PDB file of C-alpha atoms in Angstrom:
ATOM      1  CA  ALA A   1       0.000   0.000   0.000  1.00 90.00           C
ATOM      2  CA  ILE A   2       2.804   2.426   0.870  1.00 91.00           C
ATOM      3  CA  VAL A   3       4.924   2.053  -2.266  1.00 91.00           C
ATOM      4  CA  ALA A   4       2.278   1.361  -4.905  1.00 91.00           C
ATOM      5  CA  GLY A   5      -1.212   1.531  -3.388  1.00 91.00           C
ATOM      6  CA  ASP A   6      -3.924   4.129  -3.755  1.00 93.00           C
ATOM      7  CA  ARG A   7      -5.443   6.365  -1.091  1.00 94.00           C
ATOM      8  CA  GLU A   8      -8.171   3.805  -0.334  1.00 95.00           C
ATOM      9  CA  MET A   9      -5.563   1.147   0.451  1.00 94.00           C
ATOM     10  CA  LEU A  10      -3.770   3.609   2.716  1.00 94.00           C
ATOM     11  CA  LYS A  11      -7.030   4.372   4.551  1.00 93.00           C
ATOM     12  CA  GLU A  12      -7.513   0.640   5.139  1.00 92.00           C
ATOM     13  CA  VAL A  13      -4.020   0.388   6.643  1.00 91.00           C
ATOM     14  CA  ALA A  14      -4.733   3.362   8.908  1.00 89.00           C
ATOM     15  CA  LYS A  15      -8.059   1.813  10.016  1.00 88.00           C
ATOM     16  CA  ILE A  16      -6.226  -1.285  11.206  1.00 87.00           C
ATOM     17  CA  ASP A  17      -4.337   0.876  13.698  1.00 83.00           C
ATOM     18  CA  ASP A  18      -7.653   2.078  15.126  1.00 85.00           C
ATOM     19  CA  GLU A  19      -8.340  -1.555  16.049  1.00 86.00           C
ATOM     20  CA  VAL A  20      -4.830  -1.852  17.498  1.00 86.00           C
ATOM     21  CA  ASP A  21      -5.459   1.250  19.626  1.00 87.00           C
ATOM     22  CA  ILE A  22      -8.671  -0.249  21.024  1.00 90.00           C
ATOM     23  CA  LEU A  23      -6.990  -3.580  21.758  1.00 90.00           C
ATOM     24  CA  HIS A  24      -4.033  -1.778  23.333  1.00 90.00           C
ATOM     25  CA  GLY A  25      -6.355   0.077  25.700  1.00 92.00           C
ATOM     26  CA  ASP A  26      -8.233  -3.102  26.624  1.00 94.00           C
ATOM     27  CA  ILE A  27      -5.044  -5.077  27.239  1.00 92.00           C
ATOM     28  CA  VAL A  28      -3.431  -2.321  29.308  1.00 92.00           C
ATOM     29  CA  THR A  29      -6.609  -2.061  31.406  1.00 93.00           C
ATOM     30  CA  TYR A  30      -6.629  -5.837  31.896  1.00 93.00           C
ATOM     31  CA  LEU A  31      -2.949  -5.909  32.856  1.00 91.00           C
ATOM     32  CA  GLY A  32      -3.576  -2.992  35.211  1.00 92.00           C
ATOM     33  CA  ASP A  33      -6.292  -5.027  36.910  1.00 93.00           C
ATOM     34  CA  ILE A  34      -3.882  -7.935  37.274  1.00 92.00           C
ATOM     35  CA  SER A  35      -1.226  -5.655  38.751  1.00 91.00           C
ATOM     36  CA  ARG A  36      -3.552  -4.901  41.677  1.00 93.00           C
ATOM     37  CA  LYS A  37      -3.417  -8.563  42.720  1.00 92.00           C
ATOM     38  CA  SER A  38      -0.771 -10.058  44.938  1.00 93.00           C
ATOM     39  CA  LEU A  39       1.890 -11.243  42.492  1.00 92.00           C
ATOM     40  CA  THR A  40       5.093 -13.183  42.935  1.00 92.00           C
ATOM     41  CA  GLU A  41       8.360 -11.648  41.779  1.00 91.00           C
ATOM     42  CA  GLU A  42       8.261 -13.844  38.645  1.00 87.00           C
ATOM     43  CA  GLN A  43       4.645 -12.867  37.896  1.00 90.00           C
ATOM     44  CA  THR A  44       5.515  -9.202  38.359  1.00 90.00           C
ATOM     45  CA  ARG A  45       8.439  -9.558  35.947  1.00 87.00           C
ATOM     46  CA  GLU A  46       6.171 -11.263  33.415  1.00 87.00           C
ATOM     47  CA  LEU A  47       3.535  -8.542  33.835  1.00 90.00           C
ATOM     48  CA  VAL A  48       6.131  -5.832  33.201  1.00 90.00           C
ATOM     49  CA  ASN A  49       7.345  -7.717  30.110  1.00 88.00           C
ATOM     50  CA  LEU A  50       3.785  -8.009  28.807  1.00 91.00           C
ATOM     51  CA  MET A  51       3.143  -4.288  29.383  1.00 92.00           C
ATOM     52  CA  SER A  52       6.334  -3.477  27.540  1.00 92.00           C
ATOM     53  CA  ALA A  53       5.429  -5.794  24.647  1.00 93.00           C
ATOM     54  CA  VAL A  54       1.951  -4.273  24.346  1.00 93.00           C
ATOM     55  CA  ASN A  55       3.482  -0.800  24.227  1.00 93.00           C
ATOM     56  CA  ASP A  56       6.024  -1.931  21.631  1.00 94.00           C
ATOM     57  CA  LEU A  57       3.200  -3.289  19.452  1.00 92.00           C
ATOM     58  CA  GLU A  58       1.334  -0.004  19.840  1.00 92.00           C
ATOM     59  CA  ASN A  59       4.473   1.901  18.813  1.00 94.00           C
ATOM     60  CA  MET A  60       4.809  -0.286  15.710  1.00 95.00           C
ATOM     61  CA  GLY A  61       1.177   0.411  14.852  1.00 92.00           C
ATOM     62  CA  ASP A  62       1.764   4.128  15.234  1.00 92.00           C
ATOM     63  CA  ILE A  63       4.799   4.003  12.933  1.00 95.00           C
ATOM     64  CA  ILE A  64       2.688   2.261  10.320  1.00 93.00           C
ATOM     65  CA  GLU A  65      -0.366   4.485  10.695  1.00 90.00           C
ATOM     66  CA  THR A  66       1.307   7.829  11.246  1.00 90.00           C
ATOM     67  CA  ASP A  67       4.607   7.588   9.412  1.00 94.00           C
ATOM     68  CA  LEU A  68       4.277   4.989   6.671  1.00 95.00           C
ATOM     69  CA  VAL A  69       0.711   5.887   5.652  1.00 94.00           C
ATOM     70  CA  HIS A  70       1.797   9.532   5.580  1.00 94.00           C
ATOM     71  CA  LEU A  71       4.691   8.606   3.288  1.00 95.00           C
ATOM     72  CA  GLY A  72       2.289   6.700   1.031  1.00 95.00           C
ATOM     73  CA  ASN A  73       0.028   9.739   0.823  1.00 95.00           C
ATOM     74  CA  GLU A  74       3.043  11.950   0.053  1.00 94.00           C
ATOM     75  CA  ARG A  75       4.026   9.536  -2.730  1.00 94.00           C
ATOM     76  CA  ILE A  76       0.583   9.899  -4.266  1.00 95.00           C
ATOM     77  CA  ARG A  77       0.394  13.667  -3.717  1.00 94.00           C
ATOM     78  CA  ASP A  78       3.825  14.283  -5.240  1.00 93.00           C
ATOM     79  CA  ASN A  79       3.283  11.700  -7.988  1.00 93.00           C
ATOM     80  CA  VAL A  80       6.450   9.843  -6.998  1.00 91.00           C
ATOM     81  CA  SER A  81       7.060   6.619  -8.838  1.00 88.00           C
ATOM     82  CA  ILE A  82       9.057   3.869  -7.170  1.00 89.00           C
ATOM     83  CA  SER A  83      10.871   1.577  -9.594  1.00 87.00           C
ATOM     84  CA  SER A  84      10.021  -2.118  -9.670  1.00 90.00           C
ATOM     85  CA  GLN A  85      13.600  -2.889  -8.551  1.00 90.00           C
ATOM     86  CA  THR A  86      13.235  -0.651  -5.525  1.00 90.00           C
ATOM     87  CA  GLN A  87       9.770  -2.009  -4.789  1.00 92.00           C
ATOM     88  CA  ALA A  88      11.225  -5.539  -4.762  1.00 93.00           C
ATOM     89  CA  MET A  89      14.023  -4.465  -2.409  1.00 92.00           C
ATOM     90  CA  LEU A  90      11.548  -2.730  -0.076  1.00 94.00           C
ATOM     91  CA  LYS A  91       9.229  -5.758  -0.154  1.00 94.00           C
ATOM     92  CA  GLU A  92      12.070  -8.080   0.840  1.00 94.00           C
ATOM     93  CA  LEU A  93      13.017  -5.758   3.686  1.00 94.00           C
ATOM     94  CA  HIS A  94       9.372  -5.417   4.744  1.00 94.00           C
ATOM     95  CA  ASP A  95       8.851  -9.178   4.679  1.00 95.00           C
ATOM     96  CA  THR A  96      11.936  -9.758   6.821  1.00 96.00           C
ATOM     97  CA  VAL A  97      10.910  -7.121   9.357  1.00 96.00           C
ATOM     98  CA  ALA A  98       7.330  -8.457   9.417  1.00 96.00           C
ATOM     99  CA  ASN A  99       8.730 -11.937  10.073  1.00 96.00           C
ATOM    100  CA  THR A 100      10.743 -10.636  13.043  1.00 96.00           C
ATOM    101  CA  VAL A 101       7.628  -8.937  14.426  1.00 96.00           C
ATOM    102  CA  GLU A 102       5.715 -12.200  14.177  1.00 96.00           C
ATOM    103  CA  MET A 103       8.573 -14.107  15.833  1.00 95.00           C
ATOM    104  CA  ALA A 104       8.789 -11.496  18.613  1.00 96.00           C
ATOM    105  CA  PHE A 105       5.039 -11.688  19.166  1.00 94.00           C
ATOM    106  CA  ASN A 106       5.253 -15.482  19.403  1.00 94.00           C
ATOM    107  CA  ALA A 107       8.254 -15.210  21.717  1.00 94.00           C
ATOM    108  CA  VAL A 108       6.260 -13.045  24.115  1.00 92.00           C
ATOM    109  CA  THR A 109       2.905 -14.822  23.921  1.00 91.00           C
ATOM    110  CA  GLU A 110       4.467 -18.283  24.225  1.00 91.00           C
ATOM    111  CA  ASN A 111       7.387 -17.223  26.439  1.00 88.00           C
ATOM    112  CA  ASN A 112       9.579 -18.776  23.752  1.00 91.00           C
ATOM    113  CA  GLU A 113      13.208 -17.866  24.448  1.00 90.00           C
ATOM    114  CA  LEU A 114      14.452 -19.522  21.235  1.00 91.00           C
ATOM    115  CA  ALA A 115      12.120 -17.429  19.075  1.00 92.00           C
ATOM    116  CA  ALA A 116      13.246 -14.354  21.014  1.00 93.00           C
ATOM    117  CA  GLN A 117      16.889 -15.195  20.382  1.00 92.00           C
ATOM    118  CA  ASP A 118      16.147 -15.664  16.673  1.00 93.00           C
ATOM    119  CA  VAL A 119      14.735 -12.123  16.556  1.00 94.00           C
ATOM    120  CA  ILE A 120      17.768 -10.714  18.350  1.00 93.00           C
ATOM    121  CA  HIS A 121      20.162 -12.602  16.091  1.00 92.00           C
ATOM    122  CA  MET A 122      18.367 -11.187  13.035  1.00 93.00           C
ATOM    123  CA  LYS A 123      20.017  -7.845  13.813  1.00 92.00           C
ATOM    124  CA  ALA A 124      23.048  -8.615  11.636  1.00 92.00           C
ATOM    125  CA  ASP A 125      20.837  -9.672   8.714  1.00 93.00           C
ATOM    126  CA  ILE A 126      18.601  -6.629   9.142  1.00 94.00           C
ATOM    127  CA  ASN A 127      21.642  -4.332   9.263  1.00 92.00           C
ATOM    128  CA  ARG A 128      23.064  -5.974   6.125  1.00 94.00           C
ATOM    129  CA  MET A 129      19.747  -5.491   4.361  1.00 93.00           C
ATOM    130  CA  MET A 130      19.589  -1.864   5.517  1.00 91.00           C
ATOM    131  CA  ASP A 131      23.127  -1.243   4.260  1.00 91.00           C
ATOM    132  CA  SER A 132      22.305  -2.907   0.953  1.00 91.00           C
ATOM    133  CA  ALA A 133      19.149  -0.803   0.673  1.00 89.00           C
ATOM    134  CA  ALA A 134      21.136   2.372   1.388  1.00 87.00           C
ATOM    135  CA  GLN A 135      23.671   1.431  -1.310  1.00 88.00           C
ATOM    136  CA  HIS A 136      20.825   0.720  -3.722  1.00 85.00           C
ATOM    137  CA  GLU A 137      19.341   4.115  -2.920  1.00 85.00           C
ATOM    138  CA  ALA A 138      22.679   5.883  -3.412  1.00 84.00           C
ATOM    139  CA  LYS A 139      23.012   4.328  -6.884  1.00 83.00           C
ATOM    140  CA  ARG A 140      19.407   5.214  -7.737  1.00 78.00           C
ATOM    141  CA  LEU A 141      19.893   8.809  -6.616  1.00 76.00           C
ATOM    142  CA  VAL A 142      22.301   9.477  -9.470  1.00 77.00           C
ATOM    143  CA  ALA A 143      20.080   7.777 -12.064  1.00 71.00           C
ATOM    144  CA  GLU A 144      19.123   9.972 -14.987  1.00 74.00           C
ATOM    145  CA  GLU A 145      15.416   9.920 -14.213  1.00 74.00           C
ATOM    146  CA  PRO A 146      13.062  12.764 -13.410  1.00 74.00           C
ATOM    147  CA  GLY A 147      11.928  12.989  -9.798  1.00 75.00           C
ATOM    148  CA  ARG A 148      14.813  10.967  -8.371  1.00 79.00           C
ATOM    149  CA  LEU A 149      15.348  13.213  -5.344  1.00 84.00           C
ATOM    150  CA  PRO A 150      11.738  13.004  -4.055  1.00 87.00           C
ATOM    151  CA  ALA A 151      11.756   9.244  -4.694  1.00 87.00           C
ATOM    152  CA  TYR A 152      15.083   8.884  -2.864  1.00 88.00           C
ATOM    153  CA  VAL A 153      13.850  10.825   0.175  1.00 89.00           C
ATOM    154  CA  LEU A 154      10.632   8.802   0.296  1.00 92.00           C
ATOM    155  CA  GLU A 155      12.400   5.456  -0.095  1.00 91.00           C
ATOM    156  CA  ILE A 156      15.015   6.259   2.564  1.00 92.00           C
ATOM    157  CA  ASP A 157      12.218   7.291   4.950  1.00 94.00           C
ATOM    158  CA  ILE A 158      10.428   3.980   4.348  1.00 95.00           C
ATOM    159  CA  ILE A 159      13.655   2.083   5.067  1.00 94.00           C
ATOM    160  CA  GLU A 160      14.165   4.030   8.304  1.00 94.00           C
ATOM    161  CA  LYS A 161      10.603   3.325   9.467  1.00 96.00           C
ATOM    162  CA  LEU A 162      11.083  -0.404   8.805  1.00 96.00           C
ATOM    163  CA  LYS A 163      14.301  -0.279  10.822  1.00 95.00           C
ATOM    164  CA  ARG A 164      12.405   1.379  13.662  1.00 96.00           C
ATOM    165  CA  ILE A 165       9.756  -1.357  13.584  1.00 97.00           C
ATOM    166  CA  TYR A 166      12.511  -3.971  13.854  1.00 96.00           C
ATOM    167  CA  TYR A 167      13.887  -2.066  16.857  1.00 96.00           C
ATOM    168  CA  PHE A 168      10.556  -2.538  18.675  1.00 96.00           C
ATOM    169  CA  ALA A 169      10.393  -6.219  17.675  1.00 96.00           C
ATOM    170  CA  LYS A 170      13.874  -6.692  19.116  1.00 95.00           C
ATOM    171  CA  ARG A 171      12.835  -4.929  22.336  1.00 94.00           C
ATOM    172  CA  MET A 172       9.923  -7.330  22.664  1.00 93.00           C
ATOM    173  CA  ALA A 173      12.257 -10.287  22.166  1.00 93.00           C
ATOM    174  CA  LYS A 174      14.755  -9.010  24.701  1.00 91.00           C
ATOM    175  CA  ALA A 175      12.018  -8.898  27.329  1.00 87.00           C
ATOM    176  CA  VAL A 176      11.747 -12.703  27.284  1.00 84.00           C
ATOM    177  CA  THR A 177      15.455 -13.398  26.916  1.00 82.00           C
ATOM    178  CA  PRO A 178      17.447 -14.195  30.060  1.00 73.00           C
ATOM    179  CA  GLU A 179      20.059 -11.572  31.003  1.00 74.00           C
ATOM    180  CA  GLU A 180      22.959 -14.034  30.706  1.00 69.00           C
ATOM    181  CA  VAL A 181      21.962 -14.782  27.098  1.00 63.00           C
ATOM    182  CA  LEU A 182      21.697 -11.063  26.289  1.00 65.00           C
ATOM    183  CA  GLU A 183      25.153 -10.438  27.733  1.00 66.00           C
ATOM    184  CA  HIS A 184      26.635 -13.031  25.384  1.00 65.00           C
ATOM    185  CA  ALA A 185      24.644 -11.770  22.389  1.00 58.00           C
ATOM    186  CA  GLY A 186      26.407  -8.401  22.560  1.00 52.00           C
TER     187      GLY A 186
END
């Protein structure tokens, strides 16, 4: 929707965040109710991790609704065309980031430390993909095509927002990863 969709598709993406906002409020209220109970130290730690994960998911939703949908609307408004090569690169990056979000979600909901570690270890791959995307963008910037600068700015912004989403997925994963494992992960 962001790189090639129309305004209607972008509205649909934004509407999804409205549902996320409602769920976020309901979950935070529920967790708040639980926090009033007498909890063990382990239960308290788990509650804090769940609150953090819910907030991370909300932040991801906000990046999508506020930042990425805005960029999609700017693309349409400014009549920016994103090449099929760049669309493919952005799709690969998006798919990888979306996969890490799903793994992080599973790590939290299933208290799955291995899934969490997979998300954390994806950092090197994500960084490589980000570097490759930046190199791709640098080459495209000098292409003899009209409108390259607005396309470059838009594409770089999309890449940065995807990186930010991965950051929140990694935060979620770290919440269910034992400290000793995090210390060795660097």
